[in-house]
Coordinates of C-alpha atoms in Angstrom, one line a residue:
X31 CA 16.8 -75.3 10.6
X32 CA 20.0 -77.0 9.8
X33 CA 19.8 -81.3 10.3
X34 CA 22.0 -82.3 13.0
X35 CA 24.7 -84.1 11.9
X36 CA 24.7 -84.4 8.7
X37 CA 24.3 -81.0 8.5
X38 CA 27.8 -79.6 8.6
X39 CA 29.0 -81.8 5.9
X40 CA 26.1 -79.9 4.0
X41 CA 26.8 -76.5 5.3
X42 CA 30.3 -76.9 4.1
X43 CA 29.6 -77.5 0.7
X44 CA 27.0 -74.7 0.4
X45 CA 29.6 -72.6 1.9
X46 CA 32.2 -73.9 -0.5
X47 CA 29.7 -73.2 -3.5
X48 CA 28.8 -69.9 -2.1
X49 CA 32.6 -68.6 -1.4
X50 CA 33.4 -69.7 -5.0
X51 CA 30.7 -67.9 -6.2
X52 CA 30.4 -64.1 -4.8
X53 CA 33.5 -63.4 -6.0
X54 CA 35.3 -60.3 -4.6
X55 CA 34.2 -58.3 -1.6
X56 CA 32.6 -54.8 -1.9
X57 CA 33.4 -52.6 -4.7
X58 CA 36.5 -50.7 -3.2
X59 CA 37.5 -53.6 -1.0
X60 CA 39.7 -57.0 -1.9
X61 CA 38.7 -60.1 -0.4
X62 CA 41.8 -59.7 1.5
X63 CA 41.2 -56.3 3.4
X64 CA 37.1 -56.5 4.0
X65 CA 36.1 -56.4 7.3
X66 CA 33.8 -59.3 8.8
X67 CA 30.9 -58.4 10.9
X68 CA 29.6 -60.3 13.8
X69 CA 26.5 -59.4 14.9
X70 CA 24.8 -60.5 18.3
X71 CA 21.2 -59.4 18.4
X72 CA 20.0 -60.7 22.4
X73 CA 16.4 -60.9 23.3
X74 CA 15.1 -58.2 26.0
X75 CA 18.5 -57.1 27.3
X76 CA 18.4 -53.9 29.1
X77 CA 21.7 -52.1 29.6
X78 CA 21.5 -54.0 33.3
X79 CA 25.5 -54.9 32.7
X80 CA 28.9 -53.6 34.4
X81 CA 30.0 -51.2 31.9
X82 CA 27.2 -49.3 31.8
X83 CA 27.4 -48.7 35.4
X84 CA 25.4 -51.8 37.2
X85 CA 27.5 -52.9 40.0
X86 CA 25.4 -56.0 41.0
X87 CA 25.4 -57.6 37.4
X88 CA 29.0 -60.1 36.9
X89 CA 29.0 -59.4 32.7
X90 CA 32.8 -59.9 32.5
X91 CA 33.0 -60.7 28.6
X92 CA 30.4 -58.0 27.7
X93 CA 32.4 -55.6 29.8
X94 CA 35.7 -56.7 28.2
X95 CA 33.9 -56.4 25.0
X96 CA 33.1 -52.8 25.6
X97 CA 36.2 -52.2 26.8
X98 CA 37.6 -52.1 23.1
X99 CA 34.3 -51.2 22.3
X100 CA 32.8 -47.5 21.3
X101 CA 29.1 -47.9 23.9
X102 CA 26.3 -45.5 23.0
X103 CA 25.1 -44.8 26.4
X104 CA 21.8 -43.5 25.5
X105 CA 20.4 -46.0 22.6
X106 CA 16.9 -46.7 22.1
X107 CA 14.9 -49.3 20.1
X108 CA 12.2 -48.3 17.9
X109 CA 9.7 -50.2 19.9
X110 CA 9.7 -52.3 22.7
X111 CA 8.0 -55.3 20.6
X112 CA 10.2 -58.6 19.6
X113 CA 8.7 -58.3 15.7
X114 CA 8.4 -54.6 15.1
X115 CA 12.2 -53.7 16.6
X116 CA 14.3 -56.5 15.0
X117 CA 12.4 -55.6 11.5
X118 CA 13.1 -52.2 12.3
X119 CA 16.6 -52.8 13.2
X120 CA 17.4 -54.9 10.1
X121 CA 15.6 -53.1 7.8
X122 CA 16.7 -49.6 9.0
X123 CA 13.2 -48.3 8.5
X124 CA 10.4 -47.3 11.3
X125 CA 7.7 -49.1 12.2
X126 CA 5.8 -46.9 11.0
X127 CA 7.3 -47.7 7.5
X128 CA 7.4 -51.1 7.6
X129 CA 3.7 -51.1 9.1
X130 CA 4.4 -53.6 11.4
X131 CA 3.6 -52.9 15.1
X132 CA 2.9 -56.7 15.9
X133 CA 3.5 -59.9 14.7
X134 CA 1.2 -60.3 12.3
X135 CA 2.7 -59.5 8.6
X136 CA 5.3 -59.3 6.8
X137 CA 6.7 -56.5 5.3
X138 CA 8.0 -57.0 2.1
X139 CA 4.2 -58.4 0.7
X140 CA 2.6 -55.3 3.4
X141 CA 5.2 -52.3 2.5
X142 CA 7.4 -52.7 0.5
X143 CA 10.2 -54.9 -0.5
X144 CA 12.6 -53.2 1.6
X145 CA 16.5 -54.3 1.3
X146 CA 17.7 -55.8 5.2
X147 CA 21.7 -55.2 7.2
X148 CA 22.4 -58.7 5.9
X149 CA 21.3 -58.4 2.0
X150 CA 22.9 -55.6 1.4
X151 CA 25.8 -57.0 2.8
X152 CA 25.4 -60.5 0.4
X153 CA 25.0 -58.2 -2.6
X154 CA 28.2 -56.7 -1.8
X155 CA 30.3 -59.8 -2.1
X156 CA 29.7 -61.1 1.6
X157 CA 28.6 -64.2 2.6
X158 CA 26.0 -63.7 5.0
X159 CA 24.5 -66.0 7.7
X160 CA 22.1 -66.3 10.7
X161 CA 22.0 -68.5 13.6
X162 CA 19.4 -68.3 16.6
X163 CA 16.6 -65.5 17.2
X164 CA 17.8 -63.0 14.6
X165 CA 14.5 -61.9 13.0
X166 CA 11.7 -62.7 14.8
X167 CA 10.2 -66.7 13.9
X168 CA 6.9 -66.5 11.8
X169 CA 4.6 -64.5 9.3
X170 CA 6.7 -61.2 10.6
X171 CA 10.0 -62.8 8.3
X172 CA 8.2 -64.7 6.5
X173 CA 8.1 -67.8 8.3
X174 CA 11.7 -68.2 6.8
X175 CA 14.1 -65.5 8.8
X176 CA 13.9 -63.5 5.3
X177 CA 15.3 -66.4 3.5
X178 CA 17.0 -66.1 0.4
X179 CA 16.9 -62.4 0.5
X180 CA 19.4 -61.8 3.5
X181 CA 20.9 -65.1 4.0
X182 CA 23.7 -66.9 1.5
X183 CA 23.1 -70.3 3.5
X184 CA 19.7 -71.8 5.4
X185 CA 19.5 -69.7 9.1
X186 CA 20.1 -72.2 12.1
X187 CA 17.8 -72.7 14.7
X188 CA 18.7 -74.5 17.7
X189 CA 17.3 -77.8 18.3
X190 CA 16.1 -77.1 21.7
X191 CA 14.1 -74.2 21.4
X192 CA 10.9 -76.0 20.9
X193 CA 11.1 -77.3 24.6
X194 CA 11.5 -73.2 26.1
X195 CA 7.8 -72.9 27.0
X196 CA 7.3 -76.5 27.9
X197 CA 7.1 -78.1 31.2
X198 CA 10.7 -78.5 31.7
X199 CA 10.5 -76.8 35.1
X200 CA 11.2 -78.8 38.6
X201 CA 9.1 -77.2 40.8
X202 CA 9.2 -77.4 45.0
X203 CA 6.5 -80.4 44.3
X204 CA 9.6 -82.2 42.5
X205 CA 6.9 -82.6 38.9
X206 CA 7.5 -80.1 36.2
X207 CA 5.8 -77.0 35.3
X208 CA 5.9 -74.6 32.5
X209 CA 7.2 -71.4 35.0
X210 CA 8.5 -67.9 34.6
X211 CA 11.4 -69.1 37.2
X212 CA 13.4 -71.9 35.7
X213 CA 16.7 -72.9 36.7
X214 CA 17.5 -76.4 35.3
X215 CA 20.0 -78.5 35.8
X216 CA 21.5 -78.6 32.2
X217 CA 21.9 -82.7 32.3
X218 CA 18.4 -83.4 32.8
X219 CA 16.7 -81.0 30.2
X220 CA 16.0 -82.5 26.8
X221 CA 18.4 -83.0 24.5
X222 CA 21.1 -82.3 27.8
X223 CA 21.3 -78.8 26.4
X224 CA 19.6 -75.2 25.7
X225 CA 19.4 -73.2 22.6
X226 CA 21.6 -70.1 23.4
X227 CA 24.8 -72.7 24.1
X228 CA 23.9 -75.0 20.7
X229 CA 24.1 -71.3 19.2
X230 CA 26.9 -70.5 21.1
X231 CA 28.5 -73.9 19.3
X232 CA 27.0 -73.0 15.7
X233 CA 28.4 -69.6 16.0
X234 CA 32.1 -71.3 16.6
X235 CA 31.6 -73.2 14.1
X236 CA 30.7 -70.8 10.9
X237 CA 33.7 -68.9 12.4
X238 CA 36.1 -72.0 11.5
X239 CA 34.7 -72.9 8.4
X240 CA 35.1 -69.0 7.1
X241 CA 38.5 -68.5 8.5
X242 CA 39.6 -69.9 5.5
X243 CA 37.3 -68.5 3.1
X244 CA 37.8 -65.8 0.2
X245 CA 35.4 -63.8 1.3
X246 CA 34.3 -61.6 3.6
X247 CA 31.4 -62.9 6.1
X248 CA 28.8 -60.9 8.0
X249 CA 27.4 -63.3 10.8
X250 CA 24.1 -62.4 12.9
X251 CA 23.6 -64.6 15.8
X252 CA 20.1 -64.1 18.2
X253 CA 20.2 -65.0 21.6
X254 CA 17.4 -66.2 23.4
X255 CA 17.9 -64.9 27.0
X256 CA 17.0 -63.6 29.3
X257 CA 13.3 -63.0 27.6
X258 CA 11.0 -65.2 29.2
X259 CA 10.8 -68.1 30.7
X260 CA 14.1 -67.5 33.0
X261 CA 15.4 -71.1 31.7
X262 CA 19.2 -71.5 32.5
X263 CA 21.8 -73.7 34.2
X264 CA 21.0 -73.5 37.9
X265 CA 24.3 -72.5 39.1
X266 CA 24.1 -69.1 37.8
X267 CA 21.8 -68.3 40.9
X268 CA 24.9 -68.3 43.3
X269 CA 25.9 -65.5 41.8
X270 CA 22.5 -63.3 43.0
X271 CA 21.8 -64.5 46.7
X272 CA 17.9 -63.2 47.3
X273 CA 19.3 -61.5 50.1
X274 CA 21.2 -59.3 47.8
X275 CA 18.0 -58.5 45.7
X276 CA 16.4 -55.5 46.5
X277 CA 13.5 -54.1 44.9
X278 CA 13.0 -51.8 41.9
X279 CA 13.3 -47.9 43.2
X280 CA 10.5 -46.9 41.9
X281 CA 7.6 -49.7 42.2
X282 CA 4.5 -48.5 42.1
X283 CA 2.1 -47.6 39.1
X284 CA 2.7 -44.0 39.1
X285 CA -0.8 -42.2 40.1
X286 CA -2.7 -41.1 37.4
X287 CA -0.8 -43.0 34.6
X288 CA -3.5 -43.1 31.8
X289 CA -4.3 -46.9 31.4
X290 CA -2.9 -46.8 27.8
X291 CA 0.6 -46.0 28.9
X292 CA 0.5 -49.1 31.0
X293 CA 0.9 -52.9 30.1
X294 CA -0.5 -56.0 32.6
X295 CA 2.0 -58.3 31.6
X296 CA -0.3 -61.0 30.7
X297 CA 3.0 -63.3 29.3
X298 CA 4.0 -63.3 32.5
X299 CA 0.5 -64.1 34.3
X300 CA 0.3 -67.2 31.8
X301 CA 3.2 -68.5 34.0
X302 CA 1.8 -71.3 36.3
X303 CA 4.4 -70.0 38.7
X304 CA 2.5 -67.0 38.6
X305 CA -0.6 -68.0 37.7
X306 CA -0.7 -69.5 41.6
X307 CA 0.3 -66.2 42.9
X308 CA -3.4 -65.3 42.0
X309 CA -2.6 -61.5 41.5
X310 CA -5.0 -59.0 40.3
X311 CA -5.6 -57.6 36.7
X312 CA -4.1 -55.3 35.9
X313 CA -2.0 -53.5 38.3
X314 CA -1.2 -56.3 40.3
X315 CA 1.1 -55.9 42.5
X316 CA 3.5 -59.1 42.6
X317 CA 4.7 -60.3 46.2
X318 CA 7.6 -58.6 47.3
X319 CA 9.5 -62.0 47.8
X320 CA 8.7 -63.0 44.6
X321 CA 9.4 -59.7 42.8
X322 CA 13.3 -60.4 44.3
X323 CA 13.1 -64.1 42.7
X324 CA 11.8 -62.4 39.3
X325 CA 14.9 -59.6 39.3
X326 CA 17.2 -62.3 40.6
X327 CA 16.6 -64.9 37.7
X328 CA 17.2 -62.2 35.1
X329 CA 20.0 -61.0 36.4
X330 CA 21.3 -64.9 36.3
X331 CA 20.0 -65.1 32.9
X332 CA 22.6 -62.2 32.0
X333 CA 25.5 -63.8 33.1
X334 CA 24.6 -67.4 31.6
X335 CA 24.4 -65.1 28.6
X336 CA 27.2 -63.4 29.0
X337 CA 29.5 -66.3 29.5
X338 CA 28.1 -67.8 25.8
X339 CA 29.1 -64.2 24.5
X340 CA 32.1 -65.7 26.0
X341 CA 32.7 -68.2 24.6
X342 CA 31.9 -66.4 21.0
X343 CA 34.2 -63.6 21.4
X344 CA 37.0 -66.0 22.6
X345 CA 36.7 -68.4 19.3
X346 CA 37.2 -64.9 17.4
X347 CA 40.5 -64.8 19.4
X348 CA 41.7 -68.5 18.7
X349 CA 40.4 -68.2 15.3
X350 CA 43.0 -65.0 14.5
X351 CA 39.8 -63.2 13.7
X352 CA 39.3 -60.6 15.9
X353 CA 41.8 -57.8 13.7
X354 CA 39.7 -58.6 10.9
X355 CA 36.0 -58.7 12.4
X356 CA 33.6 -55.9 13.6
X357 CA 31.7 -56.9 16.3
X358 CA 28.3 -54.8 17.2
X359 CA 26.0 -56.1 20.1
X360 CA 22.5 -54.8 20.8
X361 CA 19.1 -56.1 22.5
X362 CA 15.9 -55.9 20.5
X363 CA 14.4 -53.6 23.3
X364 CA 14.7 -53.7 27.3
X365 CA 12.4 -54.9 30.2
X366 CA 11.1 -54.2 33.1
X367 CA 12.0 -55.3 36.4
X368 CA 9.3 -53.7 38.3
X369 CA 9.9 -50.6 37.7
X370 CA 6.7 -48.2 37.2
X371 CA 4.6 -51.7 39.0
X372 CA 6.0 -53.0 35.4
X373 CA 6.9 -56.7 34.3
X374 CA 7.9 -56.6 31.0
X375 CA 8.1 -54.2 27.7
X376 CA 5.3 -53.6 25.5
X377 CA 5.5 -49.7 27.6
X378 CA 7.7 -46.7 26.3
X379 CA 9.5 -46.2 29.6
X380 CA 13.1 -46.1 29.4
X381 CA 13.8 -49.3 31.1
X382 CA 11.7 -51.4 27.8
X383 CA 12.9 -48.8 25.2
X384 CA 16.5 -48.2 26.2
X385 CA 19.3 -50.9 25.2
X386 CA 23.0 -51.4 24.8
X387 CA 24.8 -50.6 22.0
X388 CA 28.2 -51.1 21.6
X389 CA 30.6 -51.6 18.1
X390 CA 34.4 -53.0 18.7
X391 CA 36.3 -52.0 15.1
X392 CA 39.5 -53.4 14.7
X393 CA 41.8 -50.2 14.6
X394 CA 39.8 -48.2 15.6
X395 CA 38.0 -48.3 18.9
X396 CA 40.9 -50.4 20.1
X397 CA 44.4 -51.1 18.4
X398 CA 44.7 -53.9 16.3
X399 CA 45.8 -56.9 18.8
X400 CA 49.5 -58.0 17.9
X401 CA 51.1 -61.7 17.5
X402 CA 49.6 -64.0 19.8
X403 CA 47.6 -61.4 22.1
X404 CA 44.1 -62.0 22.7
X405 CA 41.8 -59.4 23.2
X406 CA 39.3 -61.4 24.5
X407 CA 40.3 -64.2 26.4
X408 CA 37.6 -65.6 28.1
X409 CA 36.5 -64.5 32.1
X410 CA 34.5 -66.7 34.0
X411 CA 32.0 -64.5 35.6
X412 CA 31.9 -67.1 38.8
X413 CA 35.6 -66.1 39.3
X414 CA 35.4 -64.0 42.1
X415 CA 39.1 -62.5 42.2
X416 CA 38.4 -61.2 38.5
X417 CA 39.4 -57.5 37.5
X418 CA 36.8 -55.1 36.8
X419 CA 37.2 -54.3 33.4
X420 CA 36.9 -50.5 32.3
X421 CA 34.6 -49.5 29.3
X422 CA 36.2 -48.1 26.4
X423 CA 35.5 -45.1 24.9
X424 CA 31.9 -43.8 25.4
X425 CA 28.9 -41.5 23.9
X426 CA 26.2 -39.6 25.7
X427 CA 24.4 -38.8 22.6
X428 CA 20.6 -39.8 21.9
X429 CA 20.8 -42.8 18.9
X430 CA 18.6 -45.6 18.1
X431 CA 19.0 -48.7 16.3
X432 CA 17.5 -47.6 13.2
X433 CA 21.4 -46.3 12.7
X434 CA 22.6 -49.4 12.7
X435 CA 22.2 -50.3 9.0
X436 CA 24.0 -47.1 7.4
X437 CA 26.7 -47.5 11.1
X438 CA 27.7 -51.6 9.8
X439 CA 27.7 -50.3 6.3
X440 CA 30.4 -47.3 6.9
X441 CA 32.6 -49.0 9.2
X442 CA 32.4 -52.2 6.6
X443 CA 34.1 -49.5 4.0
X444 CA 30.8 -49.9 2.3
X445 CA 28.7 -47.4 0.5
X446 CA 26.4 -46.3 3.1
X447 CA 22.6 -46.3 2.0
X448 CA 21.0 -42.9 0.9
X449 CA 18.5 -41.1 3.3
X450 CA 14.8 -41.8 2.4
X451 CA 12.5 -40.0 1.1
X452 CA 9.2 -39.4 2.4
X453 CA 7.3 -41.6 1.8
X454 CA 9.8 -44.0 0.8
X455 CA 7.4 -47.5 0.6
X456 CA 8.7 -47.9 -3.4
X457 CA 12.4 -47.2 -2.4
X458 CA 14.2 -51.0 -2.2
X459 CA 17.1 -49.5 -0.6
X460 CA 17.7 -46.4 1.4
X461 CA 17.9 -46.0 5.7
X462 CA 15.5 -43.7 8.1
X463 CA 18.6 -43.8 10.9
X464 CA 21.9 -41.4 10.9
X465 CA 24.9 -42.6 10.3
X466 CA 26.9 -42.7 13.4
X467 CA 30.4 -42.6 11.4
X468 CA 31.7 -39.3 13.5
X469 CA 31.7 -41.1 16.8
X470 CA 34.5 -43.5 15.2
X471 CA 36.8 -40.5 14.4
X472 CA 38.9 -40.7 17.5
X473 CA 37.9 -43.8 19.5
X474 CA 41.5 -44.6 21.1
X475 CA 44.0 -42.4 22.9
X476 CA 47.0 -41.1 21.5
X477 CA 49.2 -44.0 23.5
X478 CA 47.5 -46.6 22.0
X479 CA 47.7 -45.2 18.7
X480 CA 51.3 -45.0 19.2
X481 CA 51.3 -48.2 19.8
X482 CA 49.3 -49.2 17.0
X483 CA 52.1 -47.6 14.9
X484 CA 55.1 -49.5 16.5
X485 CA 53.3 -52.7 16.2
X486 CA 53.2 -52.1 12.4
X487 CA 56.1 -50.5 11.5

């Protein structure tokens, strides 16, 4: 975790030290021409956003995102576990590979020392850094996010994570609990903050200190929300009136589901919200009042998130960065909103498995933005009179996020991993996931390329 502080001042000189010395970018690439990469990993997001369809959900910036975005409609994690789907994910190798299904090892001293999205990027000349809930805290990275493998710099952590799953919770009896429902009031939280908005400014941050830089940077930043407790600014709820709420179509355990296909949500009954709702083990069910409170903080959750994607994308805008930067953004895995009698992931239905998935490439799913133009200006989801914002181009084929590592390296102009073998536990480098390359071949219309043409002639 970075000091507070003092910290820049540090974090610009091991920047400083580090741009002087990786020298150029990737073989085949200048300094100049590389494409950055930005990253943004979010915790238990299930494609419950506008552009992929949900007409409830305010996700301006995600869907103005997408909208110069390629979207995978149909792309699933690898499992629906924190741990196992971010090493997955950055590793480009299955679970069953990195023999992690849990949180209790790590794989590089378990399977094998396995090369990660972000070192293969800093052994290519970029430099390379994490800020938030990018691999999963503890023994499952090593207690150090992977560090010095994947990272050129020390990966931030927000200050004010430590306090998520303490008793910062006003509850009706005016004391404060440690709940599953948890609107705050920003001001009166410790540290007057929460971590997703000090990653939010961390994020901005990096971006300024490497607009300037030699080389190129790939930067992962993890959001917290909405996994569990549904802490955020209180104002969000406005936008979901419980009367608006209805329940999951489909709520009940279906009959005859064997009991190892189904998961009790014990995170959630740990809850002292929920512990007072004394519901039965395991199939519950929840209160159907309280099941609309549940669906209605997660959907506030997603727009407090979205409006710190926001604020991200926007910096990328003021920082003339968006022609030059690839931005991918993914969840770890979904969640369950009470579909299936479900209340969380730990399942293989589609609503825990299935996530967004959606890479904007400068020049390629959109037209490079000209002089002064902003391609993402940032949308307030609270203003009501906002456009809808159309997705951009879409795919209906069957991916999953093991693609990811060979997807970044492609579209990076770098040489995209080899397939593994089988087995492949002595094999540093290699991927388990296809390369999703062809889906990029023609991601804008022949207008906008014509466009694209004129602005550069």
């Amino acid at each position: 975790m970075l000091p507070p502080g003092g910290g820049l001042l540090w974090l610009g000189l091991v920047l400083g030290s580090v741009c002087a010395s990786v020298g150029s970018a990737a073989p085949g690439n200048s300094a100049t021409d590389a494409l950055n990469v930005l990253l943004i990993i979010v915790d238990d997001l299930r494609p419950s956003l506008g552009c992929y369809g949900d007409k409830l959900i305010r996700s301006p910036n995600m869907d103005q995102l997408a909208s110069h975005s390629l979207l995978f409609q149909n792309a699933f994690a690898q499992q629906a576990v924190c741990a196992p789907s971010r090493v997955s994910l950055l590793t480009g190798r299955r679970p069953d590979t990195t023999r992690l299904y849990d949180f209790n090892s790590y794989w590089r001293a378990h399977s094998g020392n396995f090369s990660t999205i972000p070192q293969y990027f800093k052994e290519n000349g970029y430099v390379t850094m994490s800020v938030g809930k990018v691999f999963h805290p503890g023994i499952s990275s090593n207690h150090s996010d992977d560090s010095p493998y994947s990272w050129s710099v020390p990966p931030y952590h927000p200050s004010s994570e430590k306090y998520e799953n303490t008793k910062t919770c006003r509850g009706p009896d005016g004391e404060l609990h440690a709940n599953l429902l948890c609107p705050v009031d920003v001001a009166d939280v410790p540290e007057g903050t929460l971590p997703d908005k000090q990653s939010t400014e961390q994020a901005i941050r990096l971006l300024g200190k490497m607009k300037t830089s030699a080389s190129p940077f790939f930067l992962a930043v993890g959001y917290h929300k909405p996994h569990i407790p549904f802490r955020y600014p209180k104002e969000f709820q406005k936008l979901y009136p419980l009367e608006n709420i209805t329940l999951a179509p489909d709520p009940q355990v279906p009959a005859g589901l064997p009991p190892v296909a189904y998961n009790p949500w014990m995170d959630i009954r740990r809850r002292e919200d929920v512990q007072a709702l004394n519901l039965s083990v395991p199939y519950g069910p929840i209160p159907a009042d309280f099941q609309r409170k549940i669906r209605q903080s997660y959907f506030a959750c997603v727009s407090y998130l979205d409006t710190q994607v926001g604020h991200l994308l926007s910096a990328l805008d003021d920082l003339q960065l968006a022609s030059s930067t690839i931005v991918a953004l993914t969840s770890d895995h979904g969640w369950a909103l009470g579909e299936h009698g479900e209340w969380a992931k730990y399942s293989n239905f589609d609503v825990t498995t299935r996530v967004p998935l959606v890479f904007y490439v400068p020049g390629r799913t959109a037209p490079l933005p000209a002089a002064g133009d902003k391609l993402f200006p940032y949308l307030d989801p609270f203003d009501s009179i906002s456009e809808s914002v159309e997705p951009g181009r879409q795919a209906g084929d069957l991916v999953e996020l093991l693609s990811l590592f060979p997807t970044l390296a492609g579209l990076a102009g770098l040489r995209v991993p080899p397939r593994c073998p089988i087995p492949s536990f002595h094999v540093e480098l290699c991927r388990e996931g296809r390369n999703l390359l062809k889906h990029f071949q023609h991601s804008f219309s022949i207008k906008n390329l014509q466009i694209l043409l004129l602005r550069k002639a």
